[in-house]
Short mmCIF file of C-alpha atoms in Angstrom, two decimals:
data_model
loop_
_atom_site.label_atom_id
_atom_site.label_comp_id
_atom_site.label_asym_id
_atom_site.label_seq_id
_atom_site.Cartn_x
_atom_site.Cartn_y
_atom_site.Cartn_z
CA MET A 26 214.94 -39.98 175.18
CA ASP A 27 217.44 -39.24 172.45
CA VAL A 28 218.89 -35.78 172.89
CA SER A 29 221.53 -36.07 170.14
CA ARG A 30 219.40 -33.98 167.78
CA ILE A 31 217.56 -31.24 169.59
CA GLU A 32 217.85 -28.31 167.24
CA ALA A 33 214.26 -28.44 166.03
CA VAL A 34 212.65 -29.66 169.25
CA SER A 35 210.11 -27.47 170.97
CA PRO A 36 210.32 -27.32 174.80
CA ARG A 37 206.58 -28.07 174.91
CA HIS A 38 207.15 -31.45 173.25
CA ILE A 39 209.85 -32.62 175.67
CA GLU A 40 208.89 -34.94 178.50
CA TRP A 41 211.05 -33.21 181.07
CA ARG A 42 210.00 -35.56 183.90
CA LYS A 43 211.50 -38.50 181.98
CA LEU A 44 214.94 -36.91 181.61
CA THR A 45 218.00 -37.36 183.80
CA ALA A 46 219.87 -34.37 185.19
CA ASN A 47 222.63 -34.59 182.57
CA GLN A 48 220.07 -34.75 179.75
CA ILE A 49 218.31 -31.65 181.05
CA ILE A 50 221.59 -29.77 181.32
CA LYS A 51 222.48 -30.83 177.76
CA TYR A 52 219.26 -29.26 176.49
CA GLU A 53 220.03 -26.10 178.44
CA ASN A 54 223.56 -25.94 176.98
CA GLN A 55 222.10 -26.19 173.47
CA GLY A 56 220.00 -23.10 174.03
CA ILE A 57 216.68 -24.82 174.72
CA ASP A 58 214.51 -22.93 177.21
CA VAL A 59 214.29 -25.44 180.06
CA PRO A 60 211.46 -24.92 182.56
CA SER A 61 212.97 -23.50 185.74
CA GLN A 62 211.77 -26.27 188.07
CA TYR A 63 213.51 -28.96 185.99
CA LEU A 64 216.65 -26.93 185.40
CA GLN A 65 217.03 -26.13 189.10
CA TRP A 66 216.46 -29.75 190.04
CA ALA A 67 219.10 -30.92 187.57
CA LYS A 68 221.69 -28.48 188.89
CA ASP A 69 220.93 -29.35 192.52
CA PHE A 70 221.02 -33.05 191.75
CA LEU A 71 224.39 -32.92 190.03
CA ASN A 72 225.79 -30.79 192.85
CA ASP A 73 224.38 -33.13 195.48
CA VAL A 74 225.32 -36.45 193.93
CA ASN A 75 228.90 -37.44 193.27
CA SER A 76 229.64 -36.97 189.56
CA ALA A 77 231.10 -40.46 189.43
CA GLN A 78 227.68 -42.01 190.10
CA LYS A 79 225.66 -43.38 187.21
CA ASP A 80 223.28 -40.84 185.74
CA GLU A 81 220.17 -43.04 185.81
CA ILE A 82 217.86 -41.00 188.01
CA THR A 83 215.13 -39.05 186.25
CA TYR A 84 213.20 -36.12 187.65
CA GLU A 85 210.17 -38.39 188.06
CA MET A 86 212.13 -41.03 190.02
CA ALA A 87 213.73 -38.47 192.31
CA ASN A 88 210.34 -37.01 193.17
CA SER A 89 208.38 -40.26 193.39
CA VAL A 90 208.37 -40.05 197.19
CA THR A 91 207.14 -36.78 198.66
CA GLU A 92 209.29 -35.53 201.50
CA THR A 93 209.76 -32.22 203.24
CA THR A 94 212.78 -30.51 201.71
CA ASP A 95 212.57 -27.06 203.25
CA THR A 96 215.88 -26.30 204.96
CA SER A 97 215.23 -22.64 205.60
CA GLN A 98 214.71 -23.24 209.32
CA ALA A 99 217.60 -25.65 209.75
CA ALA A 100 220.27 -24.44 212.14
CA GLU A 101 223.62 -23.51 210.71
CA ALA A 102 226.53 -25.81 211.51
CA PRO A 103 228.69 -24.09 214.11
CA VAL A 104 232.01 -24.70 212.40
CA THR A 105 234.10 -21.93 213.93
CA ASP A 106 237.63 -21.54 215.22
CA ASP A 107 236.45 -21.09 218.81
CA THR A 108 234.27 -24.21 218.90
CA GLN A 109 235.09 -26.28 221.97
CA PRO A 110 234.03 -29.79 222.99
CA PRO A 111 230.89 -29.69 225.17
CA GLN A 112 230.98 -30.18 228.91
CA GLU A 113 229.91 -33.54 230.27
CA GLY A 114 226.17 -33.98 229.95
CA GLN A 115 225.78 -31.31 227.26
CA LYS A 116 224.74 -32.01 223.69
CA THR A 117 227.33 -31.56 220.99
CA ALA A 118 226.75 -28.99 218.25
CA ALA A 119 225.81 -31.72 215.77
CA GLN A 120 223.46 -33.43 218.21
CA GLN A 121 221.73 -30.15 218.97
CA LYS A 122 221.37 -29.28 215.30
CA ARG A 123 219.84 -32.64 214.48
CA GLU A 124 217.38 -32.33 217.34
CA ASP A 125 216.37 -28.90 216.07
CA MET A 126 215.89 -30.24 212.54
CA LYS A 127 213.76 -33.12 213.79
CA ASN A 128 211.60 -30.73 215.82
CA SER A 129 211.13 -28.54 212.74
CA GLY A 130 209.86 -31.54 210.77
CA ALA A 131 212.81 -31.87 208.39
CA SER A 132 212.83 -35.15 206.47
CA LEU A 133 215.67 -37.65 206.62
CA ARG A 134 216.63 -36.67 203.07
CA THR A 135 216.85 -33.03 204.10
CA GLN A 136 218.84 -33.91 207.21
CA ALA A 137 221.23 -36.08 205.23
CA SER A 138 221.82 -33.37 202.63
CA GLU A 139 222.33 -30.72 205.29
CA PHE A 140 224.73 -32.78 207.38
CA THR A 141 226.66 -33.84 204.30
CA LYS A 142 227.34 -30.16 203.69
CA ASP A 143 228.22 -29.65 207.36
CA SER A 144 230.68 -32.54 207.35
CA LYS A 145 232.42 -31.16 204.29
CA GLU A 146 232.70 -27.71 205.87
CA ALA A 147 234.00 -29.21 209.12
CA ALA A 148 236.50 -31.34 207.19
CA ASP A 149 237.71 -28.29 205.23
CA ALA A 150 238.15 -26.32 208.47
CA THR A 151 240.09 -29.22 209.97
CA THR A 152 242.33 -29.41 206.92
CA GLN A 153 243.15 -25.74 207.45
CA SER A 154 243.70 -26.48 211.13
CA ALA A 155 246.20 -29.20 210.18
CA THR A 156 248.12 -26.64 208.15
CA THR A 157 248.13 -24.27 211.13
CA ILE A 158 249.39 -27.05 213.40
CA ASP A 159 252.14 -28.04 210.98
CA ASN A 160 253.29 -24.44 210.55
CA THR A 161 253.24 -23.90 214.32
CA LYS A 162 255.35 -27.01 214.86
CA LYS A 163 257.89 -25.78 212.30
CA ASN A 164 257.97 -22.33 213.93
CA SER A 165 258.56 -23.91 217.33
CA GLU A 166 261.41 -26.03 216.00
CA SER A 167 262.95 -23.01 214.29
CA GLU A 168 262.58 -20.93 217.45
CA ILE A 169 264.36 -23.42 219.71
CA GLN A 170 267.08 -24.03 217.13
CA SER A 171 267.74 -20.29 216.97
CA LEU A 172 267.92 -20.09 220.76
CA GLU A 173 270.28 -23.07 220.97
CA ASP A 174 272.61 -21.46 218.44
CA GLU A 175 272.52 -18.16 220.35
CA MET A 176 273.13 -19.87 223.69
CA GLN A 177 276.03 -21.89 222.37
CA GLU A 178 277.78 -18.74 221.18
CA LEU A 179 276.82 -16.62 224.18
CA LEU A 180 277.84 -19.18 226.81
CA SER A 181 281.11 -19.76 225.00
CA ARG A 182 281.90 -16.03 225.10
CA ALA A 183 280.78 -15.81 228.73
CA GLN A 184 283.03 -18.70 229.72
CA THR A 185 285.97 -17.04 227.98
CA THR A 186 285.26 -13.76 229.76
CA LYS A 187 284.98 -15.55 233.10
CA SER A 188 288.34 -17.21 232.48
CA ASP A 189 289.86 -13.84 231.60
CA ILE A 190 288.62 -12.43 234.91
CA LYS A 191 290.25 -15.30 236.81
CA ASN A 192 293.49 -14.76 234.91
CA GLU A 193 293.52 -11.09 235.88
CA ILE A 194 292.88 -12.04 239.50
CA ASP A 195 295.79 -14.48 239.34
CA THR A 196 298.09 -11.63 238.30
CA ILE A 197 297.01 -9.79 241.43
CA ASN A 198 297.65 -12.78 243.65
CA THR A 199 301.12 -13.31 242.17
CA GLY A 200 302.02 -9.64 242.48
CA LYS A 201 302.24 -9.10 238.73
CA SER A 202 299.37 -6.63 238.45
CA ASP A 203 299.60 -2.98 237.50
CA GLN A 204 297.22 -0.04 237.49
CA SER A 205 295.38 -1.32 234.43
CA THR A 206 294.52 -4.66 236.07
CA PHE A 207 291.58 -3.32 238.07
CA ALA A 208 290.17 -1.49 235.04
CA LYS A 209 290.39 -4.70 232.99
CA ILE A 210 288.62 -6.70 235.67
CA ASP A 211 285.86 -4.12 236.00
CA LYS A 212 285.34 -4.08 232.23
CA LEU A 213 285.28 -7.87 232.05
CA GLN A 214 282.80 -8.06 234.91
CA LYS A 215 280.45 -5.69 233.14
CA GLN A 216 280.80 -7.67 229.94
CA LEU A 217 280.03 -10.91 231.75
CA GLU A 218 276.98 -9.35 233.34
CA GLN A 219 275.76 -8.12 229.97
CA TYR A 220 276.10 -11.61 228.56
CA GLY A 221 273.87 -12.76 231.39
CA ILE A 222 271.29 -10.07 230.71
CA ASP A 223 271.27 -10.80 226.97
CA GLY A 224 271.03 -14.53 227.57
CA GLN A 225 268.17 -14.37 230.04
CA THR A 226 266.33 -11.87 227.84
CA ASN A 227 266.64 -14.11 224.78
CA ILE A 228 265.41 -17.08 226.79
CA ALA A 229 262.41 -15.10 228.07
CA ASN A 230 261.52 -13.97 224.54
CA THR A 231 261.75 -17.52 223.23
CA GLU A 232 259.58 -18.84 226.07
CA SER A 233 257.00 -16.18 225.28
CA ASP A 234 256.85 -17.27 221.62
CA LEU A 235 256.70 -20.95 222.54
CA ASN A 236 253.82 -20.30 224.92
CA ILE A 237 251.96 -18.52 222.12
CA TYR A 238 252.53 -21.58 219.94
CA LYS A 239 251.18 -23.76 222.73
CA SER A 240 248.02 -21.67 222.88
CA THR A 241 247.65 -21.87 219.09
CA LEU A 242 247.91 -25.65 219.20
CA ASN A 243 245.40 -25.93 222.03
CA ASN A 244 242.94 -23.75 220.12
CA GLN A 245 242.72 -26.35 217.35
CA THR A 246 241.02 -28.88 219.64
CA GLY A 247 237.53 -27.51 219.06
CA ILE A 248 237.90 -27.54 215.28
CA ILE A 249 239.15 -31.12 215.32
CA PHE A 250 236.32 -32.24 217.60
CA ASN A 251 233.80 -30.47 215.39
CA ALA A 252 234.75 -32.55 212.36
CA ASP A 253 234.47 -35.77 214.34
CA ASP A 254 231.16 -34.66 215.85
CA PHE A 255 229.47 -33.77 212.56
CA GLY A 256 231.08 -36.73 210.82
CA ASN A 257 229.53 -39.22 213.22
CA THR A 258 226.12 -37.57 213.12
CA THR A 259 226.19 -37.41 209.32
CA ILE A 260 226.88 -41.14 209.17
CA ASP A 261 223.98 -41.80 211.53
CA VAL A 262 221.59 -39.77 209.40
CA GLY A 263 222.78 -41.41 206.20
CA GLN A 264 222.31 -44.89 207.64
CA GLU A 265 218.84 -44.02 208.87
CA LEU A 266 217.90 -42.71 205.43
CA LEU A 267 219.11 -45.92 203.77
CA ALA A 268 217.22 -48.03 206.30
CA SER A 269 214.02 -46.08 205.61
CA ILE A 270 214.11 -47.03 201.93
CA GLY A 271 213.39 -50.67 202.63
CA HIS A 272 212.35 -52.44 199.42
CA ASN A 273 211.16 -49.29 197.70
CA PHE A 274 213.43 -49.48 194.66
CA PHE A 275 212.09 -46.21 193.26
CA ARG A 276 213.83 -44.17 195.95
CA PHE A 277 217.12 -44.12 194.04
CA TYR A 278 217.73 -40.50 194.91
CA ASP A 279 217.45 -41.19 198.63
CA TYR A 280 219.87 -44.07 198.21
CA PHE A 281 222.48 -41.78 196.66
CA VAL A 282 221.91 -39.03 199.25
CA GLY A 283 222.24 -41.53 202.09
CA LYS A 284 225.37 -43.11 200.63
CA ARG A 285 226.98 -39.75 200.05
CA ALA A 286 226.19 -38.69 203.62
CA ILE A 287 227.98 -41.76 204.97
CA ILE A 288 231.02 -41.14 202.76
CA SER A 289 231.14 -37.47 203.75
CA GLY A 290 230.90 -38.35 207.44
CA GLU A 291 233.65 -40.94 207.16
CA ASP A 292 235.91 -38.45 205.41
CA ALA A 293 235.37 -35.87 208.16
CA ILE A 294 236.16 -38.40 210.87
CA ALA A 295 239.33 -39.56 209.09
CA ILE A 296 240.59 -35.98 208.69
CA SER A 297 239.74 -35.28 212.33
CA GLN A 298 241.76 -38.27 213.54
CA GLU A 299 244.75 -37.43 211.36
CA THR A 300 244.76 -33.83 212.55
CA ALA A 301 244.37 -34.89 216.18
CA ASN A 302 247.47 -37.08 215.84
CA LEU A 303 249.37 -34.18 214.27
CA GLN A 304 248.26 -31.92 217.13
CA VAL A 305 249.53 -34.40 219.76
CA GLU A 306 252.90 -34.63 218.01
CA ALA A 307 253.26 -30.86 217.61
CA THR A 308 252.24 -30.21 221.22
CA SER A 309 254.77 -32.74 222.49
CA ILE A 310 257.55 -31.13 220.46
CA ASN A 311 256.61 -27.63 221.60
CA ASP A 312 256.43 -28.68 225.26
CA SER A 313 259.88 -30.23 224.93
CA ASN A 314 261.16 -26.99 223.42
CA ILE A 315 259.73 -25.01 226.34
CA SER A 316 261.57 -27.31 228.73
CA THR A 317 264.80 -26.87 226.77
CA ALA A 318 264.49 -23.09 226.85
CA ASN A 319 263.81 -23.12 230.58
CA GLY A 320 266.91 -25.24 231.15
CA TYR A 321 269.15 -22.55 229.72
CA LYS A 322 268.21 -20.17 232.54
CA ALA A 323 270.29 -22.11 235.06
CA GLU A 324 273.21 -22.40 232.65
CA VAL A 325 273.31 -18.66 232.03
CA GLN A 326 273.03 -17.92 235.73
CA ASP A 327 275.79 -20.40 236.59
CA VAL A 328 278.23 -18.80 234.13
CA THR A 329 277.31 -15.12 234.43
CA GLY A 330 275.67 -14.81 237.83
CA VAL A 331 272.58 -13.19 236.25
CA SER A 332 269.28 -14.95 237.02
CA SER A 333 266.03 -14.78 235.10
CA SER A 334 264.49 -12.79 237.96
CA ASP A 335 267.04 -10.02 237.34
CA ILE A 336 265.75 -9.33 233.85
CA PRO A 337 262.58 -7.23 234.44
CA LYS A 338 264.59 -4.33 235.86
CA ASN A 339 267.18 -4.48 233.08
CA LYS A 340 265.45 -5.67 229.89
CA ASN A 341 264.18 -2.21 228.89
CA ASN A 342 267.53 -0.51 229.40
CA SER A 343 270.42 -0.36 227.00
CA SER A 344 273.58 -2.31 227.77
CA GLU A 345 275.47 0.83 228.70
CA ASP A 346 272.69 2.19 230.93
CA SER A 347 272.29 -1.12 232.69
CA SER A 348 275.99 -1.40 233.53
CA SER A 349 276.15 2.25 234.58
CA GLN A 350 273.20 1.96 236.94
CA LYS A 351 274.63 -1.11 238.62
CA SER A 352 278.01 0.59 239.02
CA ASP A 353 276.39 3.71 240.52
CA ALA A 354 274.37 1.65 242.92
CA ALA A 355 277.49 -0.17 244.08
CA ASN A 356 279.35 3.09 244.68
CA GLN A 357 276.51 4.43 246.78
CA THR A 358 276.67 1.44 249.13
CA ALA A 359 278.75 1.85 252.28
CA GLY A 360 282.19 0.48 251.44
CA ILE A 361 282.87 -1.28 254.68
CA THR A 362 279.50 -3.01 254.55
CA GLU A 363 280.09 -4.41 251.07
CA THR A 364 283.54 -5.69 251.97
CA ASP A 365 282.24 -7.29 255.12
CA LYS A 366 279.46 -9.04 253.22
CA ALA A 367 281.96 -10.40 250.74
CA ALA A 368 284.37 -11.52 253.40
CA SER A 369 282.66 -14.86 253.86
CA ALA A 370 282.54 -15.51 250.12
CA ASN A 371 285.22 -16.79 247.78
CA LEU A 372 288.27 -14.85 246.64
CA ASP A 373 286.61 -13.67 243.43
CA GLN A 374 283.78 -12.00 245.34
CA VAL A 375 286.17 -10.35 247.82
CA LEU A 376 288.30 -8.96 245.05
CA GLN A 377 285.27 -7.72 243.13
CA ALA A 378 284.07 -5.85 246.23
CA LYS A 379 287.48 -4.27 246.77
CA ILE A 380 287.75 -3.29 243.12
CA ARG A 381 284.43 -1.46 243.21
CA LYS A 382 285.67 0.42 246.30
CA GLY A 383 288.99 1.19 244.69
CA GLU A 384 290.94 -0.63 247.39
CA GLY A 385 294.13 -2.59 246.88
CA VAL A 386 293.82 -6.34 247.07
CA ASN A 387 296.13 -6.63 250.08
CA THR A 388 294.27 -4.16 252.34
#
């Protein structure tokens, strides 16, 4: 039907059943009062069928085969962030939904349309998941880079302080020390200890963040699986719908619905696979960063003498309070006992014990 001149056409004289969706919409855009059933069908059809498809299906063709199209009882697609793959022997979310739709009497056309929508939603959620994974990977890389920079500077300062302590001890051994020597050594020891506390605290904080990133990455597994799950089921439904057409060439609408279901399912599966690969890569990088952070614990302990297990009792105290408490505790210990304990250790430990007691190095 020619719709190029519709100004003087009465809606009662239009054969609406013979029009395609685009023709109906053109009438509606020109101000013609289109019967609601035809207008709604046209809008649904254009939303349901890819706009690139040829507009050759009329209302009459699309409704030539009567099928159940009520989706009010169809289960919603469980596309949520906390979706997890099913345990062995359990149905997947898509499998369960299709079984429910079959039991409710939904037609293949209805199933295909519903699962096409589900696949698109699952694909969109997975695309967002991919963004989350990529951002998490970048945060992990930034976190470990920051720690490495901090450790490089801190360990360098700690090594310098440790060397200064040894130099001061050498002045004692060569008889070149004075009254300020012991005060210098005590100050350097406290500084070295604080480097250890700061280093172990920074490492612990970084490990905490990296473990959060690990949890975030793991939480994407359900979303990724969901897209693959609904994608595969959507393809199955679309193929079944196409197979049901047989040689009935009037079921053009079913052909388009089935084809679109297959395309939608394939898209969801492709996005799922791409995101799964990104997740594996990001997880590997984050695990490597956790290992790197953990390795710094031994380095800090080797240089400063402060282990990671020493941090809980010091991390909430200020630097000054922490040093003061350790000094007080040392003074409260029986002097002879501390010296005796250090006697079997190296010269540095013996001298440190004597300094805390206020003894001379030759006593």
